[in-house]
């Protein structure tokens, strides 16, 4: 997918979870030659759970996963990361991979990608970026500014069934060097000898986990052809703007505290001080049926989270959602 500069090769997969696993398998193969004893991997406490699950599926124990406390903006701290890598090297361990976020699920935070790429290069580590949520926003000017350095990752997860508006299931893993992916995954089976007689042909099964697969690329290609890239750009930009509108509306309400400002079409906040109230608001909103709101935890506090990537959402929808939330919070 050439919409992400720096990456020309990749594979469509079921979603972000499998894309993360595929990227991490490439990392394991490239850096560790698949020998994982004493190897360590670094990620922030805001990283999506699919990354930890993928690492466990491919053989890493919890002790090999360094989940580092994020900074006050919910980003991976370079200082903390440097110290963790140095500690592990001193202990005779083998740091091999940094997992960065291009739009966390909780707050939309983007880790400092350029600095992480510098550090990864210096330390000879693989840089995998989980851009399942945010990477597609590179199509927009706003996203491009936030994603500086994304093109320097070794592997990247993109989830077209999120901010490229595709139907489920449509994930994608992009790699800088497709030969690594092939070397990590290719197993020649006797019963597939007819497939391999055509040596020029690219077989997706050589680059990932799945053998039998659907033609996921078709829907992405068709919708890009039908609507044009400009329509996607516009819809993504609208996501950014609606989250900013939500933040402004929320700030205007007494008793509402912004816990994480609008970024990547996500804003986190809470009404009042009690965690119970936030949980109740999720339930009340669900019953009300006007808007779907979810909650999360930020630094131990329950936070409400609005995500505005639905291209059909209007400004009136946002204003009315906040109005209702405010009313329900005071009931
Ligand atoms: C940042 C991030 N990474 C990975 C995933 C997992 O993606 P999927 O649900 O497509 O497997 C998600 C969302 O679910 C996500 O928000």
mmCIF file of C-alpha atoms and ligand atoms in Angstrom, residues 14-20 46-51 101-106 130-134 157 159 161-162 170-171 305, ligand 1:
data_model
loop_
_atom_site.group_PDB
_atom_site.id
_atom_site.type_symbol
_atom_site.label_atom_id
_atom_site.label_comp_id
_atom_site.label_asym_id
_atom_site.label_seq_id
_atom_site.Cartn_x
_atom_site.Cartn_y
_atom_site.Cartn_z
ATOM 1 C CA UNK A 14 -7.914 -10.499 9.460
ATOM 2 C CA UNK A 15 -7.221 -7.438 11.618
ATOM 3 C CA UNK A 16 -4.796 -5.546 13.803
ATOM 4 C CA UNK A 17 -4.183 -8.485 16.134
ATOM 5 C CA UNK A 18 -2.864 -10.751 13.393
ATOM 6 C CA UNK A 19 -1.017 -7.852 11.771
ATOM 7 C CA UNK A 20 0.794 -7.230 15.063
ATOM 8 C CA UNK A 46 -0.818 2.134 26.652
ATOM 9 C CA UNK A 47 -0.081 -0.515 24.027
ATOM 10 C CA UNK A 48 -3.033 -2.542 22.779
ATOM 11 C CA UNK A 49 -3.445 -5.928 24.455
ATOM 12 C CA UNK A 50 -3.154 -7.694 21.081
ATOM 13 C CA UNK A 51 0.591 -6.960 21.118
ATOM 14 C CA UNK A 101 1.970 3.243 18.961
ATOM 15 C CA UNK A 102 0.638 5.383 16.158
ATOM 16 C CA UNK A 103 -2.610 6.223 17.911
ATOM 17 C CA UNK A 104 -3.318 4.356 21.118
ATOM 18 C CA UNK A 105 -6.759 2.891 21.657
ATOM 19 C CA UNK A 106 -7.185 4.715 24.962
ATOM 20 C CA UNK A 130 1.013 -0.504 15.882
ATOM 21 C CA UNK A 131 -0.894 1.912 13.709
ATOM 22 C CA UNK A 132 -4.072 -0.170 13.693
ATOM 23 C CA UNK A 133 -6.014 2.838 14.801
ATOM 24 C CA UNK A 134 -4.032 5.877 13.673
ATOM 25 C CA UNK A 157 0.153 -2.551 11.519
ATOM 26 C CA UNK A 159 -6.335 -1.721 10.175
ATOM 27 C CA UNK A 161 -11.536 -1.816 9.059
ATOM 28 C CA UNK A 162 -11.004 1.096 11.420
ATOM 29 C CA UNK A 170 -9.587 -6.141 6.987
ATOM 30 C CA UNK A 171 -6.208 -5.669 8.638
ATOM 31 C CA UNK A 305 -14.046 8.018 25.750
HETATM 32 C C1 LIG B 1 -4.167 0.156 18.541
HETATM 33 C C2 LIG B 1 -4.837 -1.158 18.230
HETATM 34 N N1 LIG B 1 -4.079 -2.223 17.924
HETATM 35 C C3 LIG B 1 -4.609 -3.421 17.645
HETATM 36 C C4 LIG B 1 -5.976 -3.606 17.662
HETATM 37 C C5 LIG B 1 -6.523 -4.973 17.352
HETATM 38 O O1 LIG B 1 -7.129 -4.936 16.109
HETATM 39 P P1 LIG B 1 -8.230 -6.032 15.654
HETATM 40 O O2 LIG B 1 -9.387 -5.846 16.564
HETATM 41 O O3 LIG B 1 -8.511 -5.624 14.240
HETATM 42 O O4 LIG B 1 -7.604 -7.362 15.751
HETATM 43 C C6 LIG B 1 -6.814 -2.511 17.988
HETATM 44 C C7 LIG B 1 -8.278 -2.591 18.040
HETATM 45 O O5 LIG B 1 -8.976 -3.488 18.240
HETATM 46 C C8 LIG B 1 -6.226 -1.260 18.263
HETATM 47 O O6 LIG B 1 -6.985 -0.194 18.584
#
